[in-house]
């Protein structure tokens, strides 16, 4: 019997306090190794340096924001399939749609506690490419209506 | 800050009243001049047509009187013009004041959004650390701490709900009317609402819930909006009623007596839903403010009853978004409670 694989999570947020919460909290909530970055550019650097299993991105950040970072990852064949969770402290009418359109697999509204993020990560890891495409198509149809 | 143009596009009804006032002022300016002009033309025509030499004395007097009345008409027209100018200035001043008030309102909304945003991160950090403590204690439990941590977590969730409801209210205010209406079965909506509120006995806290809703009674609206209205009204009823008293939910199809309201609701008939409690009631002089944002009764501010003063405002916005109206009836006498009435359009005839 093989031991369950440790999931490497990259959390990108400009709030150091929240990064600290996830560094300490996620390993308690599951078998996670947590990497962090404080903005989108550093997040991309960290992604290519460590190739984590999943990336959690805050939408509003200095430099490269969450949407831009998600689009960059989705636009590169190397990172196009990595599961992405986007979250924000400023949800507006089209934020959720824009997050999925930028390539997110999950959308969360802050405050999010480590156990909730762990559950979302486990769920996002199960989403296949086909499901991702189908959901995007469905969202686009709903938005047209 | 939104420009006035953006406000005008988003909320055209705000500008209709000023457009109507300006039309009235234009009429006031033009009509007296047109009348004076017509009369002058008539009298001039008559003067040119008739040979004044052959006119009788009486006819001459009449002619002079006619010219005199022309002068009076022109004087009145000039007077009306001045009054119109004054009115026009008044309308412009009022419009400026209203514009300013609306801009302040927009600013206030943006301030709420900004505060909301700024609050979420610290609340998230606090809840995150509590979650870490809770998980750590789960590994190495002590006798006393978990209860306190659980209480702190509960308070954290309360803060999160408050932050969410403030933002929800702002978003609902801005976009409540963007939904596709459908027939919504009232009984089903109530059952779904009660299911979402958690275990029934726990939610009702020992109060009997007496439901009187005819089978297949439906409104024409949006299921989630109706559920939100029912959630707020039921939660309030449980919160403010006296222990041991029942809570009534009644619904019926009604005949609308007011023609104006009937026109607003269309020819599809109306459904009235009433949620009644037998609590302290609402003093009649405080009823008019009850559906405004952030309004709580002075009595409740000093009590242990929690609330943010947004629930009834949400009910009003959501009810009106579906083309209905909401009001409350209460004597303010303890034990007689309050009855919240929601009137919504029924489905159109097939």
CSV table of C-alpha atoms in Angstrom, one decimal:
chain,number,residue,atom,x,y,z
A,1,UNK,CA,0.0,0.0,0.0
A,2,UNK,CA,1.4,3.4,-1.0
A,3,UNK,CA,1.3,6.4,1.4
A,4,UNK,CA,-1.1,9.2,0.2
A,5,UNK,CA,0.8,11.8,-1.9
A,6,UNK,CA,1.7,15.1,-0.2
A,7,UNK,CA,0.1,17.9,-2.1
A,8,UNK,CA,2.3,20.9,-2.8
A,9,UNK,CA,0.2,24.1,-2.7
A,10,UNK,CA,1.4,27.5,-3.8
A,11,UNK,CA,-0.6,30.3,-2.1
A,12,UNK,CA,-0.2,33.8,-3.7
A,13,UNK,CA,-1.5,36.7,-1.7
A,14,UNK,CA,-0.1,40.1,-0.8
A,15,UNK,CA,-1.2,39.8,2.8
A,16,UNK,CA,1.6,38.2,4.8
A,17,UNK,CA,-0.7,37.4,7.8
A,18,UNK,CA,-2.9,35.3,5.6
A,19,UNK,CA,0.1,33.5,4.0
A,20,UNK,CA,1.2,32.7,7.6
A,21,UNK,CA,-2.2,31.3,8.4
A,22,UNK,CA,-2.0,28.9,5.5
A,23,UNK,CA,1.6,28.0,6.1
A,24,UNK,CA,0.6,26.9,9.6
A,25,UNK,CA,-3.0,25.8,9.0
A,26,UNK,CA,-3.0,23.8,5.8
A,27,UNK,CA,-0.5,21.1,7.1
A,28,UNK,CA,-2.9,20.6,10.0
A,29,UNK,CA,-5.9,20.3,7.8
A,30,UNK,CA,-4.3,17.7,5.4
A,31,UNK,CA,-1.2,16.4,3.8
A,32,UNK,CA,-0.1,19.7,2.3
A,33,UNK,CA,3.3,21.4,1.8
A,34,UNK,CA,2.7,25.1,1.5
A,35,UNK,CA,4.7,27.5,-0.7
A,36,UNK,CA,3.9,31.2,-0.7
A,37,UNK,CA,4.4,34.3,-2.9
A,38,UNK,CA,3.4,37.9,-2.2
A,39,UNK,CA,2.3,39.0,-5.8
A,40,UNK,CA,1.6,37.6,-9.2
A,41,UNK,CA,5.1,37.9,-10.7
A,42,UNK,CA,6.7,36.2,-7.7
A,43,UNK,CA,3.9,33.6,-7.9
A,44,UNK,CA,4.9,32.8,-11.5
A,45,UNK,CA,8.5,32.6,-10.5
A,46,UNK,CA,7.6,30.3,-7.6
A,47,UNK,CA,5.4,28.1,-9.9
A,48,UNK,CA,8.2,27.5,-12.4
A,49,UNK,CA,10.8,26.9,-9.7
A,50,UNK,CA,8.8,24.4,-7.7
A,51,UNK,CA,5.9,23.1,-10.0
A,52,UNK,CA,3.3,22.8,-7.2
A,53,UNK,CA,0.3,20.5,-7.6
A,54,UNK,CA,-2.2,23.4,-7.2
A,55,UNK,CA,-2.1,27.2,-7.0
A,56,UNK,CA,-4.3,29.4,-4.8
A,57,UNK,CA,-4.4,33.0,-6.0
A,58,UNK,CA,-5.8,36.2,-4.5
A,59,UNK,CA,-7.4,38.4,-7.2
A,60,UNK,CA,-6.4,41.8,-6.0
A,61,UNK,CA,-2.6,42.1,-5.7
A,62,UNK,CA,0.0,44.7,-6.7
A,63,UNK,CA,2.1,44.1,-9.9
A,64,UNK,CA,0.5,41.2,-11.6
A,65,UNK,CA,-3.0,40.6,-10.3
A,66,UNK,CA,-4.8,37.3,-9.8
A,67,UNK,CA,-6.6,37.3,-13.2
A,68,UNK,CA,-3.4,38.1,-15.0
A,69,UNK,CA,-1.4,35.4,-13.2
A,70,UNK,CA,-4.2,32.8,-13.8
A,71,UNK,CA,-4.3,33.7,-17.5
A,72,UNK,CA,-0.5,33.4,-17.7
A,73,UNK,CA,-0.5,30.0,-16.2
A,74,UNK,CA,-3.4,28.8,-18.5
A,75,UNK,CA,-1.6,30.3,-21.5
A,76,UNK,CA,1.5,28.3,-21.1
A,77,UNK,CA,1.4,24.6,-22.1
A,78,UNK,CA,3.6,23.7,-19.1
A,79,UNK,CA,1.2,25.1,-16.6
A,80,UNK,CA,-2.1,25.0,-18.6
A,81,UNK,CA,-3.5,22.0,-16.6
A,82,UNK,CA,-2.5,23.0,-13.1
A,83,UNK,CA,-5.6,23.3,-10.8
A,84,UNK,CA,-6.3,26.9,-9.8
A,85,UNK,CA,-8.3,28.4,-7.0
A,86,UNK,CA,-9.0,32.1,-7.0
A,87,UNK,CA,-10.2,34.0,-4.0
A,88,UNK,CA,-11.0,37.6,-3.2
A,89,UNK,CA,-12.0,39.9,-0.4
A,90,UNK,CA,-13.9,42.1,-2.8
A,91,UNK,CA,-16.6,40.0,-4.6
A,92,UNK,CA,-18.6,42.0,-7.2
A,93,UNK,CA,-21.2,41.0,-9.6
A,94,UNK,CA,-19.0,39.5,-12.3
A,95,UNK,CA,-16.0,38.5,-10.1
A,96,UNK,CA,-17.0,34.8,-10.1
A,97,UNK,CA,-17.6,34.6,-13.8
A,98,UNK,CA,-14.4,36.5,-14.5
A,99,UNK,CA,-12.4,34.1,-12.2
A,100,UNK,CA,-13.7,31.1,-14.1
A,101,UNK,CA,-13.1,32.8,-17.4
A,102,UNK,CA,-9.5,33.5,-16.4
A,103,UNK,CA,-9.1,29.8,-15.8
A,104,UNK,CA,-10.0,29.2,-12.2
A,105,UNK,CA,-11.4,25.9,-11.1
A,106,UNK,CA,-12.8,27.1,-7.8
A,107,UNK,CA,-13.8,30.6,-6.6
A,108,UNK,CA,-13.9,31.5,-3.0
A,109,UNK,CA,-14.8,34.6,-1.1
A,110,UNK,CA,-12.7,35.6,1.9
A,111,UNK,CA,-12.7,35.0,4.8
A,112,UNK,CA,-11.7,31.4,4.1
A,113,UNK,CA,-10.3,29.3,7.0
A,114,UNK,CA,-7.6,26.6,6.4
A,115,UNK,CA,-10.0,23.7,6.6
A,116,UNK,CA,-12.3,25.3,4.0
A,117,UNK,CA,-9.3,25.9,1.7
A,118,UNK,CA,-8.2,22.3,2.2
A,119,UNK,CA,-11.6,21.1,1.2
A,120,UNK,CA,-11.6,23.3,-1.9
A,121,UNK,CA,-8.1,22.1,-2.8
A,122,UNK,CA,-9.1,18.5,-2.6
A,123,UNK,CA,-12.2,19.2,-4.8
A,124,UNK,CA,-10.2,21.2,-7.3
A,125,UNK,CA,-7.6,18.4,-7.7
A,126,UNK,CA,-10.5,16.2,-8.9
A,127,UNK,CA,-11.6,18.5,-11.7
A,128,UNK,CA,-10.7,17.2,-15.1
A,129,UNK,CA,-9.9,19.2,-18.2
A,130,UNK,CA,-13.1,18.1,-19.8
A,131,UNK,CA,-15.2,19.3,-16.8
A,132,UNK,CA,-13.3,22.6,-16.9
A,133,UNK,CA,-14.2,23.2,-20.5
A,134,UNK,CA,-17.8,22.2,-20.0
A,135,UNK,CA,-18.2,24.6,-17.0
A,136,UNK,CA,-16.7,27.5,-18.9
A,137,UNK,CA,-19.1,26.9,-21.8
A,138,UNK,CA,-22.1,26.7,-19.4
A,139,UNK,CA,-21.0,29.9,-17.7
A,140,UNK,CA,-20.7,31.7,-21.0
A,141,UNK,CA,-24.2,30.5,-22.0
A,142,UNK,CA,-25.6,31.7,-18.7
A,143,UNK,CA,-23.9,35.1,-19.1
A,144,UNK,CA,-25.3,35.5,-22.6
A,145,UNK,CA,-28.9,35.0,-21.2
B,1,UNK,CA,-17.3,58.4,-7.9
B,2,UNK,CA,-19.8,57.7,-10.6
B,3,UNK,CA,-20.5,60.5,-13.0
B,4,UNK,CA,-24.1,61.9,-13.2
B,5,UNK,CA,-24.4,60.4,-16.6
B,6,UNK,CA,-23.7,56.9,-15.2
B,7,UNK,CA,-26.2,57.5,-12.4
B,8,UNK,CA,-28.8,58.6,-15.0
B,9,UNK,CA,-28.2,55.5,-17.1
B,10,UNK,CA,-28.3,53.2,-14.1
B,11,UNK,CA,-31.3,54.9,-12.3
B,12,UNK,CA,-33.3,56.7,-14.9
B,13,UNK,CA,-36.3,57.1,-12.6
B,14,UNK,CA,-34.2,59.6,-10.5
B,15,UNK,CA,-34.1,62.0,-13.4
B,16,UNK,CA,-37.8,61.6,-14.5
B,17,UNK,CA,-39.1,64.0,-11.8
B,18,UNK,CA,-36.8,66.8,-12.9
B,19,UNK,CA,-37.5,66.2,-16.6
B,20,UNK,CA,-41.3,66.5,-15.7
B,21,UNK,CA,-40.6,69.7,-13.8
B,22,UNK,CA,-38.7,71.2,-16.7
B,23,UNK,CA,-41.5,70.3,-19.1
B,24,UNK,CA,-43.9,72.1,-16.8
B,25,UNK,CA,-41.7,75.2,-16.7
B,26,UNK,CA,-41.4,75.2,-20.5
B,27,UNK,CA,-45.2,75.0,-20.9
B,28,UNK,CA,-45.5,77.9,-18.3
B,29,UNK,CA,-43.1,79.9,-20.4
B,30,UNK,CA,-44.6,79.3,-23.8
B,31,UNK,CA,-48.4,79.0,-23.4
B,32,UNK,CA,-49.1,82.6,-22.1
B,33,UNK,CA,-47.0,84.1,-25.0
B,34,UNK,CA,-48.8,81.9,-27.6
B,35,UNK,CA,-52.2,83.1,-26.1
B,36,UNK,CA,-51.1,86.7,-26.1
B,37,UNK,CA,-49.8,86.4,-29.6
B,38,UNK,CA,-53.0,84.8,-30.9
B,39,UNK,CA,-55.2,87.5,-29.3
B,40,UNK,CA,-53.0,90.3,-30.7
B,41,UNK,CA,-53.2,88.7,-34.1
B,42,UNK,CA,-57.0,88.5,-33.9
B,43,UNK,CA,-57.4,92.1,-32.7
B,44,UNK,CA,-54.9,93.4,-35.4
B,45,UNK,CA,-56.8,91.4,-38.0
B,46,UNK,CA,-60.1,92.9,-36.9
B,47,UNK,CA,-58.7,96.4,-36.8
B,48,UNK,CA,-57.3,96.1,-40.3
B,49,UNK,CA,-60.5,94.5,-41.6
B,50,UNK,CA,-62.9,97.1,-40.1
B,51,UNK,CA,-63.2,100.7,-41.2
B,52,UNK,CA,-62.8,102.5,-37.9
B,53,UNK,CA,-64.4,105.6,-39.4
B,54,UNK,CA,-67.7,103.9,-39.8
B,55,UNK,CA,-67.7,102.1,-36.5
B,56,UNK,CA,-70.2,103.0,-33.8
B,57,UNK,CA,-69.0,104.5,-30.6
B,58,UNK,CA,-69.7,101.3,-28.8
B,59,UNK,CA,-67.7,99.2,-31.3
B,60,UNK,CA,-64.8,101.7,-31.0
B,61,UNK,CA,-64.9,101.3,-27.2
B,62,UNK,CA,-64.9,97.5,-27.7
B,63,UNK,CA,-61.9,97.8,-30.0
B,64,UNK,CA,-60.0,99.9,-27.5
B,65,UNK,CA,-60.9,97.4,-24.8
B,66,UNK,CA,-59.7,94.6,-27.0
B,67,UNK,CA,-56.3,96.3,-27.5
B,68,UNK,CA,-56.2,97.0,-23.7
B,69,UNK,CA,-56.8,93.3,-23.1
B,70,UNK,CA,-54.0,92.5,-25.5
B,71,UNK,CA,-51.7,94.6,-23.3
B,72,UNK,CA,-52.9,92.9,-20.2
B,73,UNK,CA,-52.3,89.5,-21.8
B,74,UNK,CA,-48.7,90.5,-22.8
B,75,UNK,CA,-48.2,91.8,-19.3
B,76,UNK,CA,-49.4,88.5,-17.9
B,77,UNK,CA,-47.2,86.6,-20.3
B,78,UNK,CA,-44.2,88.6,-19.2
B,79,UNK,CA,-45.2,88.0,-15.6
B,80,UNK,CA,-45.5,84.2,-16.3
B,81,UNK,CA,-42.1,84.3,-18.0
B,82,UNK,CA,-40.6,85.8,-14.8
B,83,UNK,CA,-42.3,83.2,-12.6
B,84,UNK,CA,-41.1,80.5,-15.0
B,85,UNK,CA,-37.6,81.8,-14.8
B,86,UNK,CA,-37.8,81.7,-11.0
B,87,UNK,CA,-39.2,78.2,-11.1
B,88,UNK,CA,-36.6,77.1,-13.5
B,89,UNK,CA,-33.9,78.4,-11.1
B,90,UNK,CA,-35.6,76.5,-8.3
B,91,UNK,CA,-35.7,73.3,-10.3
B,92,UNK,CA,-32.0,73.7,-11.2
B,93,UNK,CA,-31.1,74.3,-7.5
B,94,UNK,CA,-33.2,71.3,-6.4
B,95,UNK,CA,-31.6,69.2,-9.1
B,96,UNK,CA,-28.1,70.2,-8.0
B,97,UNK,CA,-29.0,69.3,-4.4
B,98,UNK,CA,-30.4,66.0,-5.5
B,99,UNK,CA,-27.3,65.3,-7.6
B,100,UNK,CA,-25.2,66.0,-4.6
B,101,UNK,CA,-27.3,63.8,-2.4
B,102,UNK,CA,-27.0,60.9,-5.0
B,103,UNK,CA,-23.3,61.4,-5.3
B,104,UNK,CA,-23.0,61.2,-1.5
B,105,UNK,CA,-25.1,58.1,-1.6
B,106,UNK,CA,-22.8,56.5,-4.2
B,107,UNK,CA,-19.8,57.6,-2.1
B,108,UNK,CA,-21.4,56.0,1.0
B,109,UNK,CA,-21.9,52.7,-1.0
B,110,UNK,CA,-18.2,52.8,-2.1
B,111,UNK,CA,-17.1,53.5,1.5
B,112,UNK,CA,-19.1,50.5,2.7
B,113,UNK,CA,-17.6,48.3,0.0
B,114,UNK,CA,-14.1,49.5,0.9
B,115,UNK,CA,-14.6,49.0,4.6
B,116,UNK,CA,-16.0,45.6,3.8
B,117,UNK,CA,-13.0,44.7,1.8
B,118,UNK,CA,-10.6,45.9,4.5
B,119,UNK,CA,-12.4,44.0,7.2
B,120,UNK,CA,-12.3,40.6,5.3
B,121,UNK,CA,-8.6,40.1,5.5
B,122,UNK,CA,-8.2,40.7,9.3
B,123,UNK,CA,-11.3,38.6,10.0
B,124,UNK,CA,-9.9,35.9,7.8
B,125,UNK,CA,-6.6,36.0,9.6
B,126,UNK,CA,-8.3,35.8,13.0
B,127,UNK,CA,-10.6,33.0,11.9
B,128,UNK,CA,-7.6,31.2,10.3
B,129,UNK,CA,-5.6,31.3,13.5
B,130,UNK,CA,-8.7,30.1,15.5
B,131,UNK,CA,-9.0,27.3,13.0
B,132,UNK,CA,-5.3,26.4,13.6
B,133,UNK,CA,-5.8,26.5,17.4
B,134,UNK,CA,-8.9,24.4,17.0
B,135,UNK,CA,-7.1,21.8,14.9
B,136,UNK,CA,-4.1,21.8,17.2
B,137,UNK,CA,-6.4,21.2,20.2
B,138,UNK,CA,-8.0,18.4,18.3
B,139,UNK,CA,-4.6,16.8,18.4
B,140,UNK,CA,-4.0,17.5,22.1
B,141,UNK,CA,-7.3,18.3,23.8
B,142,UNK,CA,-7.4,20.0,27.1
B,143,UNK,CA,-10.5,20.3,29.3
B,144,UNK,CA,-11.2,24.0,29.2
B,145,UNK,CA,-9.9,25.6,26.0
B,146,UNK,CA,-12.0,23.9,23.3
B,147,UNK,CA,-15.2,25.5,24.6
B,148,UNK,CA,-13.6,29.0,24.5
B,149,UNK,CA,-12.2,28.4,21.1
B,150,UNK,CA,-15.5,27.1,19.9
B,151,UNK,CA,-17.1,30.3,21.2
B,152,UNK,CA,-14.5,32.4,19.4
B,153,UNK,CA,-15.0,30.5,16.2
B,154,UNK,CA,-18.8,31.1,16.5
B,155,UNK,CA,-18.2,34.8,16.9
B,156,UNK,CA,-15.9,34.7,13.9
B,157,UNK,CA,-18.6,33.1,11.8
B,158,UNK,CA,-21.0,35.8,13.1
B,159,UNK,CA,-18.7,38.5,11.9
B,160,UNK,CA,-18.3,36.8,8.5
B,161,UNK,CA,-22.1,36.6,8.1
B,162,UNK,CA,-22.4,40.3,9.0
B,163,UNK,CA,-19.7,41.3,6.5
B,164,UNK,CA,-21.4,39.1,3.8
B,165,UNK,CA,-24.9,40.5,4.5
B,166,UNK,CA,-23.7,44.1,4.3
B,167,UNK,CA,-22.1,43.4,0.9
B,168,UNK,CA,-25.1,41.4,-0.2
B,169,UNK,CA,-27.4,44.3,0.6
B,170,UNK,CA,-25.4,46.7,-1.4
B,171,UNK,CA,-25.3,44.3,-4.4
B,172,UNK,CA,-29.0,43.6,-4.1
B,173,UNK,CA,-29.7,47.3,-4.0
B,174,UNK,CA,-27.9,47.6,-7.3
B,175,UNK,CA,-29.1,44.6,-9.2
B,176,UNK,CA,-32.1,43.0,-7.6
B,177,UNK,CA,-34.3,43.4,-10.6
B,178,UNK,CA,-32.1,41.3,-13.0
B,179,UNK,CA,-33.8,38.0,-12.9
B,180,UNK,CA,-36.1,35.9,-15.1
B,181,UNK,CA,-39.5,35.5,-13.5
B,182,UNK,CA,-41.2,32.1,-13.2
B,183,UNK,CA,-44.1,30.6,-11.3
B,184,UNK,CA,-42.8,29.8,-7.7
B,185,UNK,CA,-44.9,27.5,-5.6
B,186,UNK,CA,-45.3,29.3,-2.2
B,187,UNK,CA,-45.5,26.1,-0.1
B,188,UNK,CA,-42.4,24.6,-1.8
B,189,UNK,CA,-40.5,27.9,-1.3
B,190,UNK,CA,-41.4,27.8,2.4
B,191,UNK,CA,-40.4,24.2,2.8
B,192,UNK,CA,-37.0,24.9,1.1
B,193,UNK,CA,-36.5,27.9,3.3
B,194,UNK,CA,-37.1,25.9,6.4
B,195,UNK,CA,-34.8,23.2,5.2
B,196,UNK,CA,-32.0,25.7,4.6
B,197,UNK,CA,-32.5,27.2,8.1
B,198,UNK,CA,-31.3,24.0,9.6
B,199,UNK,CA,-33.1,21.4,11.8
B,200,UNK,CA,-36.6,22.8,12.3
B,201,UNK,CA,-36.8,22.2,16.1
B,202,UNK,CA,-33.5,24.0,16.6
B,203,UNK,CA,-34.4,26.9,14.4
B,204,UNK,CA,-37.9,27.4,15.8
B,205,UNK,CA,-36.7,27.2,19.4
B,206,UNK,CA,-39.9,25.6,20.7
B,207,UNK,CA,-42.3,27.9,18.8
B,208,UNK,CA,-45.1,26.2,16.9
B,209,UNK,CA,-45.2,27.0,13.2
B,210,UNK,CA,-48.8,27.2,11.9
B,211,UNK,CA,-48.9,27.2,8.2
B,212,UNK,CA,-51.9,28.0,6.1
B,213,UNK,CA,-51.1,27.9,2.4
B,214,UNK,CA,-53.5,26.7,-0.3
B,215,UNK,CA,-52.2,23.9,-2.5
B,216,UNK,CA,-50.5,25.0,-5.7
B,217,UNK,CA,-50.6,28.7,-4.8
B,218,UNK,CA,-47.8,30.3,-6.8
B,219,UNK,CA,-46.3,33.8,-7.2
B,220,UNK,CA,-44.6,35.1,-10.4
B,221,UNK,CA,-41.0,35.8,-9.4
B,222,UNK,CA,-37.8,34.2,-8.5
B,223,UNK,CA,-37.5,31.2,-6.1
B,224,UNK,CA,-34.3,32.4,-4.4
B,225,UNK,CA,-35.6,35.9,-3.9
B,226,UNK,CA,-38.8,34.6,-2.3
B,227,UNK,CA,-36.7,32.2,-0.1
B,228,UNK,CA,-34.6,35.1,1.1
B,229,UNK,CA,-37.7,37.2,2.0
B,230,UNK,CA,-39.2,34.2,3.9
B,231,UNK,CA,-35.8,33.5,5.6
B,232,UNK,CA,-35.6,37.1,6.9
B,233,UNK,CA,-39.2,37.3,8.0
B,234,UNK,CA,-39.1,33.9,9.8
B,235,UNK,CA,-35.8,34.6,11.4
B,236,UNK,CA,-37.2,37.9,12.7
B,237,UNK,CA,-40.4,36.3,13.9
B,238,UNK,CA,-38.4,33.7,15.9
B,239,UNK,CA,-36.1,36.4,17.2
B,240,UNK,CA,-38.7,38.9,18.4
B,241,UNK,CA,-41.6,36.7,19.5
B,242,UNK,CA,-42.3,35.8,23.2
B,243,UNK,CA,-41.3,32.3,24.3
B,244,UNK,CA,-44.1,29.8,24.0
B,245,UNK,CA,-46.1,31.7,21.4
B,246,UNK,CA,-46.8,30.4,17.9
B,247,UNK,CA,-45.6,31.8,14.5
B,248,UNK,CA,-48.2,31.9,11.7
B,249,UNK,CA,-47.4,31.8,8.0
B,250,UNK,CA,-50.5,32.4,5.8
B,251,UNK,CA,-50.8,32.8,2.1
B,252,UNK,CA,-53.8,33.5,-0.1
B,253,UNK,CA,-54.7,34.7,-3.5
B,254,UNK,CA,-56.4,38.1,-3.2
B,255,UNK,CA,-58.4,40.5,-5.2
B,256,UNK,CA,-56.6,43.9,-5.5
B,257,UNK,CA,-59.0,46.8,-4.6
B,258,UNK,CA,-56.6,49.6,-5.7
B,259,UNK,CA,-56.8,50.0,-9.5
B,260,UNK,CA,-53.4,51.6,-9.6
B,261,UNK,CA,-51.8,48.8,-7.7
B,262,UNK,CA,-53.7,46.3,-9.8
B,263,UNK,CA,-52.2,47.9,-13.0
B,264,UNK,CA,-48.7,47.6,-11.4
B,265,UNK,CA,-49.2,44.0,-10.7
B,266,UNK,CA,-50.8,43.3,-14.1
B,267,UNK,CA,-53.9,41.3,-14.7
B,268,UNK,CA,-52.4,38.2,-13.2
B,269,UNK,CA,-53.9,38.5,-9.7
B,270,UNK,CA,-52.0,38.9,-6.5
B,271,UNK,CA,-50.7,36.6,-3.7
B,272,UNK,CA,-50.4,37.8,-0.2
B,273,UNK,CA,-48.1,36.1,2.3
B,274,UNK,CA,-48.3,37.0,5.9
B,275,UNK,CA,-45.8,36.1,8.6
B,276,UNK,CA,-47.2,36.8,12.1
B,277,UNK,CA,-45.6,36.6,15.5
B,278,UNK,CA,-47.0,37.3,18.9
B,279,UNK,CA,-44.1,39.1,20.4
B,280,UNK,CA,-43.4,42.7,21.6
B,281,UNK,CA,-44.7,44.3,18.4
B,282,UNK,CA,-43.4,47.4,16.8
B,283,UNK,CA,-44.4,50.9,18.1
B,284,UNK,CA,-46.5,52.5,15.3
B,285,UNK,CA,-44.4,55.6,15.3
B,286,UNK,CA,-41.3,53.5,14.5
B,287,UNK,CA,-42.9,51.5,11.6
B,288,UNK,CA,-42.1,54.1,8.8
B,289,UNK,CA,-38.4,53.7,9.3
B,290,UNK,CA,-38.4,49.9,9.7
B,291,UNK,CA,-37.6,49.0,6.1
B,292,UNK,CA,-34.6,51.4,5.7
B,293,UNK,CA,-31.1,50.2,5.8
B,294,UNK,CA,-29.3,49.7,9.1
B,295,UNK,CA,-32.5,50.6,11.1
B,296,UNK,CA,-33.0,48.8,14.4
B,297,UNK,CA,-35.6,49.7,17.0
B,298,UNK,CA,-34.1,51.6,20.0
B,299,UNK,CA,-35.5,48.9,22.2
B,300,UNK,CA,-33.5,46.2,20.3
B,301,UNK,CA,-30.2,48.3,20.3
B,302,UNK,CA,-30.3,48.1,24.0
B,303,UNK,CA,-31.2,44.4,24.1
B,304,UNK,CA,-29.3,41.1,23.7
B,305,UNK,CA,-31.1,40.5,20.4
B,306,UNK,CA,-28.5,40.4,17.6
B,307,UNK,CA,-29.3,42.1,14.3
B,308,UNK,CA,-27.7,44.4,11.7
B,309,UNK,CA,-30.8,46.2,10.5
B,310,UNK,CA,-30.5,44.9,7.0
B,311,UNK,CA,-33.0,42.0,6.9
B,312,UNK,CA,-36.2,44.0,6.4
B,313,UNK,CA,-34.5,46.4,4.0
B,314,UNK,CA,-33.5,43.3,1.9
B,315,UNK,CA,-37.1,42.1,2.1
B,316,UNK,CA,-38.3,45.4,0.7
B,317,UNK,CA,-35.8,45.6,-2.1
B,318,UNK,CA,-36.5,41.9,-3.1
B,319,UNK,CA,-40.2,42.3,-2.9
B,320,UNK,CA,-40.2,45.5,-5.0
B,321,UNK,CA,-37.8,43.9,-7.5
B,322,UNK,CA,-40.5,41.2,-8.1
B,323,UNK,CA,-43.2,43.9,-8.5
B,324,UNK,CA,-44.7,43.6,-5.1
B,325,UNK,CA,-45.0,45.5,-1.9
B,326,UNK,CA,-44.3,44.8,1.8
B,327,UNK,CA,-45.7,46.4,4.9
B,328,UNK,CA,-46.1,45.6,8.6
B,329,UNK,CA,-49.1,45.9,10.9
B,330,UNK,CA,-48.6,46.2,14.6
B,331,UNK,CA,-50.2,47.9,17.5
B,332,UNK,CA,-46.9,47.9,19.5
B,333,UNK,CA,-48.7,46.2,22.3
B,334,UNK,CA,-46.7,43.3,23.8
B,335,UNK,CA,-48.3,39.9,23.0
B,336,UNK,CA,-50.1,41.2,19.9
B,337,UNK,CA,-46.9,41.0,17.9
B,338,UNK,CA,-46.5,42.1,14.3
B,339,UNK,CA,-47.8,40.8,11.0
B,340,UNK,CA,-45.6,41.3,7.9
B,341,UNK,CA,-47.5,41.3,4.7
B,342,UNK,CA,-45.9,40.6,1.3
B,343,UNK,CA,-48.0,41.1,-1.8
B,344,UNK,CA,-46.5,39.6,-5.0
B,345,UNK,CA,-47.9,39.2,-8.5
B,346,UNK,CA,-49.4,35.8,-9.3
B,347,UNK,CA,-48.4,33.9,-12.5
B,348,UNK,CA,-50.0,35.2,-15.7
B,349,UNK,CA,-53.1,33.4,-17.0
B,350,UNK,CA,-52.2,30.7,-19.5
